[in-house]
């Protein structure tokens, strides 16, 4: 599965939201699995979207055919768009499905890992972080993806911001020490995204 992450700084919020509904046209695209997103909790003019495709081949075919037509209605409503693609490596909690209807927030971390620490980082994600997240009340499901250049995306869906907040305050620091995250990570950025139900496809 291919995971697409889009980050936009929005300059015309109403126009952007109107255009966002046009992406319902993704339904019926071969290989399309789902898309959703919302507004950054910390930066009110930043929107994040997450799309899921069966494979890179299906995604490339969509980009060559239908993408520009669907994107046309949002032209001029945002600036500095960033797009990243990740190959699914494994689920965070088993049985990931690209479904947003039961999620209140999405938390994601975008990590650049030191070249000699990739194996360790991936192993710790599987053995330390995943079980801790999977066992947290309110954590629904998630995905761990990889891009060329030691780049990773850790995405988790939560049924409430309060539950995610509890996990963060009670466990993250301790887990980071156990997983030696500081030694692995060259750079990390992330956000908490409030899901906008009308953006879900």
mmCIF file of C-alpha atoms in Angstrom:
data_model
loop_
_atom_site.group_PDB
_atom_site.id
_atom_site.type_symbol
_atom_site.label_atom_id
_atom_site.label_comp_id
_atom_site.label_asym_id
_atom_site.label_seq_id
_atom_site.Cartn_x
_atom_site.Cartn_y
_atom_site.Cartn_z
ATOM 1 C CA UNK A 1 0.000 0.000 0.000
ATOM 2 C CA UNK A 2 1.134 3.537 -0.793
ATOM 3 C CA UNK A 3 0.545 6.348 1.732
ATOM 4 C CA UNK A 4 0.420 9.952 0.496
ATOM 5 C CA UNK A 5 0.825 12.857 2.910
ATOM 6 C CA UNK A 6 -0.051 16.380 1.746
ATOM 7 C CA UNK A 7 0.599 19.526 3.785
ATOM 8 C CA UNK A 8 -0.795 22.906 2.631
ATOM 9 C CA UNK A 9 -0.699 26.406 4.056
ATOM 10 C CA UNK A 10 -4.213 27.645 3.293
ATOM 11 C CA UNK A 11 -4.865 31.285 2.304
ATOM 12 C CA UNK A 12 -8.583 30.994 1.463
ATOM 13 C CA UNK A 13 -10.157 28.675 4.005
ATOM 14 C CA UNK A 14 -13.700 28.649 2.617
ATOM 15 C CA UNK A 15 -12.518 28.149 -0.960
ATOM 16 C CA UNK A 16 -10.167 25.377 0.138
ATOM 17 C CA UNK A 17 -12.912 23.559 2.043
ATOM 18 C CA UNK A 18 -15.310 23.887 -0.900
ATOM 19 C CA UNK A 19 -12.659 22.460 -3.230
ATOM 20 C CA UNK A 20 -11.865 19.693 -0.774
ATOM 21 C CA UNK A 21 -15.328 18.215 -1.271
ATOM 22 C CA UNK A 22 -14.601 17.765 -4.989
ATOM 23 C CA UNK A 23 -12.112 15.044 -4.062
ATOM 24 C CA UNK A 24 -15.119 12.746 -3.643
ATOM 25 C CA UNK A 25 -14.309 12.146 -7.332
ATOM 26 C CA UNK A 26 -11.553 9.802 -6.119
ATOM 27 C CA UNK A 27 -14.215 7.164 -5.470
ATOM 28 C CA UNK A 28 -14.135 4.665 -8.278
ATOM 29 C CA UNK A 29 -10.501 5.404 -9.199
ATOM 30 C CA UNK A 30 -8.726 2.044 -9.689
ATOM 31 C CA UNK A 31 -6.561 1.223 -6.668
ATOM 32 C CA UNK A 32 -7.863 4.066 -4.482
ATOM 33 C CA UNK A 33 -8.380 2.955 -0.861
ATOM 34 C CA UNK A 34 -9.360 6.097 1.050
ATOM 35 C CA UNK A 35 -8.479 9.677 1.941
ATOM 36 C CA UNK A 36 -9.043 11.975 4.894
ATOM 37 C CA UNK A 37 -7.554 14.822 6.846
ATOM 38 C CA UNK A 38 -8.204 18.099 8.558
ATOM 39 C CA UNK A 39 -6.705 21.156 10.192
ATOM 40 C CA UNK A 40 -3.549 21.263 12.267
ATOM 41 C CA UNK A 41 -4.312 21.655 15.977
ATOM 42 C CA UNK A 42 -1.286 23.896 16.468
ATOM 43 C CA UNK A 43 -1.240 25.925 13.228
ATOM 44 C CA UNK A 44 -4.774 26.923 12.207
ATOM 45 C CA UNK A 45 -3.915 27.722 8.561
ATOM 46 C CA UNK A 46 -2.204 24.381 7.907
ATOM 47 C CA UNK A 47 -4.186 21.474 6.411
ATOM 48 C CA UNK A 48 -2.952 17.875 6.299
ATOM 49 C CA UNK A 49 -4.369 15.136 4.073
ATOM 50 C CA UNK A 50 -3.597 11.426 3.967
ATOM 51 C CA UNK A 51 -4.414 9.288 0.925
ATOM 52 C CA UNK A 52 -4.060 5.539 0.532
ATOM 53 C CA UNK A 53 -3.524 3.588 -2.679
ATOM 54 C CA UNK A 54 -3.148 -0.118 -3.374
ATOM 55 C CA UNK A 55 0.143 0.409 -5.210
ATOM 56 C CA UNK A 56 2.435 2.974 -6.771
ATOM 57 C CA UNK A 57 1.313 1.875 -10.254
ATOM 58 C CA UNK A 58 -2.359 2.705 -9.521
ATOM 59 C CA UNK A 59 -1.336 6.030 -7.992
ATOM 60 C CA UNK A 60 0.871 7.007 -10.948
ATOM 61 C CA UNK A 61 -1.951 6.154 -13.344
ATOM 62 C CA UNK A 62 -4.350 8.405 -11.394
ATOM 63 C CA UNK A 63 -1.816 11.267 -11.367
ATOM 64 C CA UNK A 64 -1.406 11.014 -15.140
ATOM 65 C CA UNK A 65 -5.156 10.942 -15.832
ATOM 66 C CA UNK A 66 -7.529 12.483 -13.313
ATOM 67 C CA UNK A 67 -5.525 14.391 -10.704
ATOM 68 C CA UNK A 68 -5.350 17.815 -12.357
ATOM 69 C CA UNK A 69 -9.083 17.904 -13.055
ATOM 70 C CA UNK A 70 -9.899 17.203 -9.382
ATOM 71 C CA UNK A 71 -7.256 19.630 -8.107
ATOM 72 C CA UNK A 72 -8.411 22.533 -10.310
ATOM 73 C CA UNK A 73 -11.101 23.729 -7.886
ATOM 74 C CA UNK A 74 -8.524 24.427 -5.149
ATOM 75 C CA UNK A 75 -6.052 26.434 -7.234
ATOM 76 C CA UNK A 76 -5.255 29.703 -5.475
ATOM 77 C CA UNK A 77 -6.648 28.634 -2.090
ATOM 78 C CA UNK A 78 -3.289 27.501 -0.658
ATOM 79 C CA UNK A 79 0.450 28.111 -0.932
ATOM 80 C CA UNK A 80 3.561 25.996 -0.352
ATOM 81 C CA UNK A 81 2.114 22.535 -0.762
ATOM 82 C CA UNK A 82 4.351 19.625 0.256
ATOM 83 C CA UNK A 83 3.675 16.081 -0.894
ATOM 84 C CA UNK A 84 5.415 12.936 0.351
ATOM 85 C CA UNK A 85 4.861 9.288 -0.616
ATOM 86 C CA UNK A 86 5.592 6.353 1.679
ATOM 87 C CA UNK A 87 5.455 2.599 1.136
ATOM 88 C CA UNK A 88 3.537 0.766 3.869
ATOM 89 C CA UNK A 89 5.966 -1.268 5.985
ATOM 90 C CA UNK A 90 3.641 -2.511 8.717
ATOM 91 C CA UNK A 91 0.511 -1.671 10.682
ATOM 92 C CA UNK A 92 0.549 0.083 14.030
ATOM 93 C CA UNK A 93 -1.951 -2.174 15.767
ATOM 94 C CA UNK A 94 -3.152 -4.936 13.464
ATOM 95 C CA UNK A 95 -5.727 -4.640 10.715
ATOM 96 C CA UNK A 96 -5.170 -1.127 9.411
ATOM 97 C CA UNK A 97 -7.927 0.208 7.156
ATOM 98 C CA UNK A 98 -7.850 3.702 5.613
ATOM 99 C CA UNK A 99 -11.032 4.764 7.374
ATOM 100 C CA UNK A 100 -11.517 8.102 9.169
ATOM 101 C CA UNK A 101 -15.177 8.089 10.225
ATOM 102 C CA UNK A 102 -14.511 6.956 13.821
ATOM 103 C CA UNK A 103 -11.383 9.092 14.353
ATOM 104 C CA UNK A 104 -11.327 12.456 16.108
ATOM 105 C CA UNK A 105 -7.622 13.181 15.579
ATOM 106 C CA UNK A 106 -4.678 11.831 13.617
ATOM 107 C CA UNK A 107 -1.201 12.109 15.078
ATOM 108 C CA UNK A 108 1.745 11.733 12.755
ATOM 109 C CA UNK A 109 5.506 11.918 13.047
ATOM 110 C CA UNK A 110 7.736 12.480 10.015
ATOM 111 C CA UNK A 111 11.206 11.179 10.857
ATOM 112 C CA UNK A 112 14.562 11.316 9.111
ATOM 113 C CA UNK A 113 16.752 8.568 10.500
ATOM 114 C CA UNK A 114 20.552 8.332 10.604
ATOM 115 C CA UNK A 115 21.694 5.884 7.922
ATOM 116 C CA UNK A 116 23.412 3.524 10.383
ATOM 117 C CA UNK A 117 20.355 3.483 12.694
ATOM 118 C CA UNK A 118 17.518 2.579 10.291
ATOM 119 C CA UNK A 119 17.396 -1.072 11.305
ATOM 120 C CA UNK A 120 17.393 -0.186 15.005
ATOM 121 C CA UNK A 121 14.700 2.472 14.542
ATOM 122 C CA UNK A 122 12.434 0.077 12.604
ATOM 123 C CA UNK A 123 12.967 -2.677 15.178
ATOM 124 C CA UNK A 124 12.100 -0.315 18.074
ATOM 125 C CA UNK A 125 8.990 0.845 16.233
ATOM 126 C CA UNK A 126 7.836 -2.749 16.055
ATOM 127 C CA UNK A 127 8.900 -3.908 19.517
ATOM 128 C CA UNK A 128 8.492 -0.814 21.729
ATOM 129 C CA UNK A 129 6.269 1.855 20.165
ATOM 130 C CA UNK A 130 3.686 -0.342 18.422
ATOM 131 C CA UNK A 131 2.691 -2.441 21.451
ATOM 132 C CA UNK A 132 2.496 0.691 23.623
ATOM 133 C CA UNK A 133 0.273 2.500 21.126
ATOM 134 C CA UNK A 134 -1.836 -0.578 20.384
ATOM 135 C CA UNK A 135 -2.499 -1.001 24.109
ATOM 136 C CA UNK A 136 -3.523 2.624 24.663
ATOM 137 C CA UNK A 137 -7.228 3.337 25.189
ATOM 138 C CA UNK A 138 -8.571 5.403 22.322
ATOM 139 C CA UNK A 139 -5.914 4.416 19.783
ATOM 140 C CA UNK A 140 -7.814 2.988 16.800
ATOM 141 C CA UNK A 141 -5.183 2.013 14.208
ATOM 142 C CA UNK A 142 -2.123 3.279 12.429
ATOM 143 C CA UNK A 143 0.503 2.734 9.793
ATOM 144 C CA UNK A 144 4.299 2.861 9.540
ATOM 145 C CA UNK A 145 5.626 3.867 6.125
ATOM 146 C CA UNK A 146 9.053 4.322 4.541
ATOM 147 C CA UNK A 147 10.349 6.577 1.755
ATOM 148 C CA UNK A 148 13.778 6.608 0.089
ATOM 149 C CA UNK A 149 16.494 8.486 1.975
ATOM 150 C CA UNK A 150 15.866 7.065 5.474
ATOM 151 C CA UNK A 151 12.533 8.858 5.746
ATOM 152 C CA UNK A 152 9.622 7.411 7.749
ATOM 153 C CA UNK A 153 6.020 8.283 8.582
ATOM 154 C CA UNK A 154 4.332 7.046 11.748
ATOM 155 C CA UNK A 155 0.605 7.744 11.600
ATOM 156 C CA UNK A 156 -1.932 6.894 14.303
ATOM 157 C CA UNK A 157 -5.687 7.510 14.522
ATOM 158 C CA UNK A 158 -7.355 8.257 17.867
ATOM 159 C CA UNK A 159 -11.003 8.388 18.881
ATOM 160 C CA UNK A 160 -10.412 11.498 21.026
ATOM 161 C CA UNK A 161 -7.787 14.144 21.505
ATOM 162 C CA UNK A 162 -8.045 13.600 25.268
ATOM 163 C CA UNK A 163 -6.983 9.923 24.963
ATOM 164 C CA UNK A 164 -4.061 10.850 22.745
ATOM 165 C CA UNK A 165 -3.068 13.563 25.248
ATOM 166 C CA UNK A 166 -3.039 11.021 28.102
ATOM 167 C CA UNK A 167 -0.828 8.666 26.100
ATOM 168 C CA UNK A 168 1.532 11.536 25.316
ATOM 169 C CA UNK A 169 1.919 12.778 28.877
ATOM 170 C CA UNK A 170 2.038 9.364 30.561
ATOM 171 C CA UNK A 171 4.177 7.323 28.190
ATOM 172 C CA UNK A 172 6.037 9.049 25.363
ATOM 173 C CA UNK A 173 9.089 10.235 27.309
ATOM 174 C CA UNK A 174 9.610 6.843 28.931
ATOM 175 C CA UNK A 175 9.176 4.997 25.624
ATOM 176 C CA UNK A 176 11.590 7.338 23.834
ATOM 177 C CA UNK A 177 14.281 6.551 26.397
ATOM 178 C CA UNK A 178 13.669 2.822 26.109
ATOM 179 C CA UNK A 179 13.752 2.922 22.299
ATOM 180 C CA UNK A 180 16.840 5.207 22.217
ATOM 181 C CA UNK A 181 14.930 7.412 19.802
ATOM 182 C CA UNK A 182 17.322 10.336 20.161
ATOM 183 C CA UNK A 183 20.220 8.232 18.865
ATOM 184 C CA UNK A 184 18.204 7.117 15.805
ATOM 185 C CA UNK A 185 16.568 10.348 14.694
ATOM 186 C CA UNK A 186 18.344 13.039 12.678
ATOM 187 C CA UNK A 187 15.202 15.180 12.386
ATOM 188 C CA UNK A 188 11.585 14.835 13.414
ATOM 189 C CA UNK A 189 8.468 16.883 12.701
ATOM 190 C CA UNK A 190 4.876 16.072 13.414
ATOM 191 C CA UNK A 191 1.430 17.366 14.110
ATOM 192 C CA UNK A 192 -1.965 16.571 15.545
ATOM 193 C CA UNK A 193 -4.722 16.881 12.961
ATOM 194 C CA UNK A 194 -8.396 17.444 13.823
ATOM 195 C CA UNK A 195 -10.355 15.319 11.360
ATOM 196 C CA UNK A 196 -12.836 17.171 9.140
ATOM 197 C CA UNK A 197 -15.560 14.575 8.347
ATOM 198 C CA UNK A 198 -16.544 16.324 5.075
ATOM 199 C CA UNK A 199 -13.017 15.728 3.695
ATOM 200 C CA UNK A 200 -13.231 11.958 4.071
ATOM 201 C CA UNK A 201 -13.502 10.005 0.840
#
